[in-house]
GROMACS .gro file of C-alpha atoms in nm:
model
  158
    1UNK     CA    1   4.431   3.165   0.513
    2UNK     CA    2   4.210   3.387   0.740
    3UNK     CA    3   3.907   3.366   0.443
    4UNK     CA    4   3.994   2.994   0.500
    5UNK     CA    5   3.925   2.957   0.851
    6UNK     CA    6   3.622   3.196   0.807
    7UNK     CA    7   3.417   3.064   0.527
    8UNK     CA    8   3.538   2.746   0.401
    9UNK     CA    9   3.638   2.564   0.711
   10UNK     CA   10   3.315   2.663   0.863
   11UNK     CA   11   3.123   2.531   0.611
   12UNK     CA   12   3.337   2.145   0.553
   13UNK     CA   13   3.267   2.157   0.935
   14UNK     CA   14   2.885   2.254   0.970
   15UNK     CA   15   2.743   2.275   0.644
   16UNK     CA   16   2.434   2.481   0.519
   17UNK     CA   17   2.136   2.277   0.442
   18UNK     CA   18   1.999   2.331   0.094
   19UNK     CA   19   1.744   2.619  -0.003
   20UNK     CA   20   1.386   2.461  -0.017
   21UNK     CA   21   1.275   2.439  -0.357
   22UNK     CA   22   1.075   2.714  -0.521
   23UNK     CA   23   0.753   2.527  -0.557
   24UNK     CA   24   0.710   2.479  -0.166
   25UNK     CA   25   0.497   2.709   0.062
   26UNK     CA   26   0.634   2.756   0.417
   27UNK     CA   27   0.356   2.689   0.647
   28UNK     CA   28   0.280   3.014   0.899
   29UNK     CA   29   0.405   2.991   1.222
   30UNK     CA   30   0.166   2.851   1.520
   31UNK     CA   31   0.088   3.074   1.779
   32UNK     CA   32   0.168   2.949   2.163
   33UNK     CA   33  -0.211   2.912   2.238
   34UNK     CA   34  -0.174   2.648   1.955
   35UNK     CA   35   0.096   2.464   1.979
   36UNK     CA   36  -0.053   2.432   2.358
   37UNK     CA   37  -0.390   2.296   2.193
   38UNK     CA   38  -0.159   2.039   1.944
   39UNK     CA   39   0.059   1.882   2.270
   40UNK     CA   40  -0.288   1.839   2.467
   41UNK     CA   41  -0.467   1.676   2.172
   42UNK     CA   42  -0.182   1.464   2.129
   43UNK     CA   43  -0.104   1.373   2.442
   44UNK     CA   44  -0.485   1.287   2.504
   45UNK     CA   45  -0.468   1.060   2.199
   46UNK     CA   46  -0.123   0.867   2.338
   47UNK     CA   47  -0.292   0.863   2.664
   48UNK     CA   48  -0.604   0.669   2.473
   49UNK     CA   49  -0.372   0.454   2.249
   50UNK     CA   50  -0.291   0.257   2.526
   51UNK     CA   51  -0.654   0.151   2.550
   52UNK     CA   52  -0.756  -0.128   2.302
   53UNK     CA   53  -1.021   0.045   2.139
   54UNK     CA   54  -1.021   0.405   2.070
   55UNK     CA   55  -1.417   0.454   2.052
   56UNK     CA   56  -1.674   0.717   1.963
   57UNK     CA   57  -1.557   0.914   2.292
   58UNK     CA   58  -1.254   0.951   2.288
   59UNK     CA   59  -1.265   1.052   1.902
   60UNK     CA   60  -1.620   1.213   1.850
   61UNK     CA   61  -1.473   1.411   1.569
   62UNK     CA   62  -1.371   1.159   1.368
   63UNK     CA   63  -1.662   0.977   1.421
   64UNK     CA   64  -1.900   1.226   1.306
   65UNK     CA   65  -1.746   1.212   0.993
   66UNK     CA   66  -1.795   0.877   0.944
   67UNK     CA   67  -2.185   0.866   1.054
   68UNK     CA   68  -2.194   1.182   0.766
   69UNK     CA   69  -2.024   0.994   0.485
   70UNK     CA   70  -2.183   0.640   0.569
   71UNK     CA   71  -2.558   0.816   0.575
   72UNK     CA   72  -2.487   1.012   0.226
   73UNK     CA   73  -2.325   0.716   0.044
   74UNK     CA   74  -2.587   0.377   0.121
   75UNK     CA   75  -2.807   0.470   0.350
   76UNK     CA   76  -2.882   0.112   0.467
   77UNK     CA   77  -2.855   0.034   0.827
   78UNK     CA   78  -2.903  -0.354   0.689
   79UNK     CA   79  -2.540  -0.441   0.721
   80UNK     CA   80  -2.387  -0.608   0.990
   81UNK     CA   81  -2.227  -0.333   1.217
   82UNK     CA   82  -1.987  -0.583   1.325
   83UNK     CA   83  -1.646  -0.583   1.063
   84UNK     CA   84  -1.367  -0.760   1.089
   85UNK     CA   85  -1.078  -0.591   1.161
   86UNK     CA   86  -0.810  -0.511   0.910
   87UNK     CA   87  -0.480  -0.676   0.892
   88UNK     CA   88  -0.259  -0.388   1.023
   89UNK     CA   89  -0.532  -0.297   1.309
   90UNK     CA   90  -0.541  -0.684   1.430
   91UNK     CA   91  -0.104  -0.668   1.415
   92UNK     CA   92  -0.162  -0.336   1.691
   93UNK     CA   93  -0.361  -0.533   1.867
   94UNK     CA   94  -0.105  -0.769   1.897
   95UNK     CA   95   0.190  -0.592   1.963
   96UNK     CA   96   0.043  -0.439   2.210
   97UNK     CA   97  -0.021  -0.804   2.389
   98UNK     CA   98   0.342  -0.836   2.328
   99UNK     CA   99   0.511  -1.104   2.142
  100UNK     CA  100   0.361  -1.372   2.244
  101UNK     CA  101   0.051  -1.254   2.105
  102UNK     CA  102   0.234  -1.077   1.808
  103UNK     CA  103   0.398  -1.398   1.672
  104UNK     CA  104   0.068  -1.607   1.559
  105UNK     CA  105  -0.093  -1.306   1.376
  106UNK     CA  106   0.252  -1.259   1.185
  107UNK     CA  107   0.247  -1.617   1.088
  108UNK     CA  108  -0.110  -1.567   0.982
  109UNK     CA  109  -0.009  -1.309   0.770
  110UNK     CA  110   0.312  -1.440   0.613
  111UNK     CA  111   0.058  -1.781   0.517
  112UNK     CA  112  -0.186  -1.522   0.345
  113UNK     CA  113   0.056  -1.365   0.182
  114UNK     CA  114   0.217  -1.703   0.032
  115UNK     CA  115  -0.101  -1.833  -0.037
  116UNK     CA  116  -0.233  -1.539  -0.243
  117UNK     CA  117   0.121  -1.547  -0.423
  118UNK     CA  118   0.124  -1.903  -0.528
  119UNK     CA  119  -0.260  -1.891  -0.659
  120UNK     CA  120  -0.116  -1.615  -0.868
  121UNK     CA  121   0.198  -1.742  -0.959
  122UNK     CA  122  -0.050  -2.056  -1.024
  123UNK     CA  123  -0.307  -1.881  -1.216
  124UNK     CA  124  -0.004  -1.710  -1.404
  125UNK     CA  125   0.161  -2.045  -1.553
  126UNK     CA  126  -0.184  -2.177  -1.644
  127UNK     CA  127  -0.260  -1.861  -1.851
  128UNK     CA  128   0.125  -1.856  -2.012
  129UNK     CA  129   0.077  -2.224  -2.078
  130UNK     CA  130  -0.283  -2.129  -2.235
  131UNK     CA  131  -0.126  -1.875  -2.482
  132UNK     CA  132   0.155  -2.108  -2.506
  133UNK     CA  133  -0.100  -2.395  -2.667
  134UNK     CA  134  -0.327  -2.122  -2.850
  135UNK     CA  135   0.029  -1.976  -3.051
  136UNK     CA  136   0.098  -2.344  -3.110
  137UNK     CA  137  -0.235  -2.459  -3.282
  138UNK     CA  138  -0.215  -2.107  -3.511
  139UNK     CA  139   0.162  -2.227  -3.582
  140UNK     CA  140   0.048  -2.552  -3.693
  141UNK     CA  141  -0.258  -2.442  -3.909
  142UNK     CA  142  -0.044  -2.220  -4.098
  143UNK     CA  143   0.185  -2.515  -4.144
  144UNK     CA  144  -0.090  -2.696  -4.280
  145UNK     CA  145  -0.180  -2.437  -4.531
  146UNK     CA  146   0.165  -2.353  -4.623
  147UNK     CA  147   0.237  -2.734  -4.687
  148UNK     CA  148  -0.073  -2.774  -4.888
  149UNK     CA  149   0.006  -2.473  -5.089
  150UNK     CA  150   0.331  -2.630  -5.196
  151UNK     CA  151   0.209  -3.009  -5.278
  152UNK     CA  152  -0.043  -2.787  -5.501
  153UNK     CA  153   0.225  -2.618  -5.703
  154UNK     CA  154   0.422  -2.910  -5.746
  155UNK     CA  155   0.136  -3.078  -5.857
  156UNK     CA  156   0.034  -2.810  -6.125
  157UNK     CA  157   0.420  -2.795  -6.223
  158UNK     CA  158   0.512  -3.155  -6.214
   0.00000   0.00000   0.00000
């Protein structure tokens, strides 16, 4: 009874997570000068998130970046620097407006959504019903022959 109580019942009542797998790599510790830099670089960035745009200066870093891969891949400054903005960033946008804002631009995305599943689902059928019409004409072709093939051997035996 007292193993009971000193083990077991401990464990039913808090148990011991699982051992992590042997293929995973514990990441070190971070110092307290770091985990000081990681709450003010957050904190900075939930401070900015609250502005609608979160430009070049308040993320220079990940700017630079950008500038570096956009210059090695085209080179062309040609394009229009203007872009429109991507379905989840124009849904931020809008919940941050609150719902008012936030209901139109789910609408508009629940219409793009059905639209670009029934022109598939349309293009879909009209492919099945090609295949449909293509396995039909080979079906009756090889009718043909096969019925041909008979009336000749009757012929040569009658």
């Amino acid at each position: 009874m007292y193993n009971y109580v000193q083990y077991d019942l401990k464990e039913i009542a808090f148990p011991s997570s699982l051992p992590d797998p042997a293929h995973i790599k514990r990441r070190r510790k971070l110092t307290w000068h770091e985990r000081f830099l990681v709450l003010k670089e957050a904190s900075r960035l939930y401070a900015a998130s609250w502005v609608r745009d979160i430009g070049p200066d308040l993320r220079p870093n990940d700017y630079k970046k950008d500038d570096v891969t956009e210059g090695k891949s085209n080179g062309n400054k040609s394009r229009s620097t203007e872009t429109e903005p991507s379905t989840l960033e124009d849904i931020a946008i809008a919940a941050r407006g609150g719902m008012e804002t936030l209901r139109p631009a789910l609408q508009r995305l629940y219409m793009t959504r059905a639209s670009a599943y029934r022109d598939a689902l349309k293009s879909f059928i009209e492919g099945y019903q090609e295949g449909i019409q293509q396995d039909m004409e080979k079906n009756e072709d090889s009718s043909k022959h096969s019925k041909k093939a008979i009336l000749i051997k009757i012929q040569l035996n009658g």
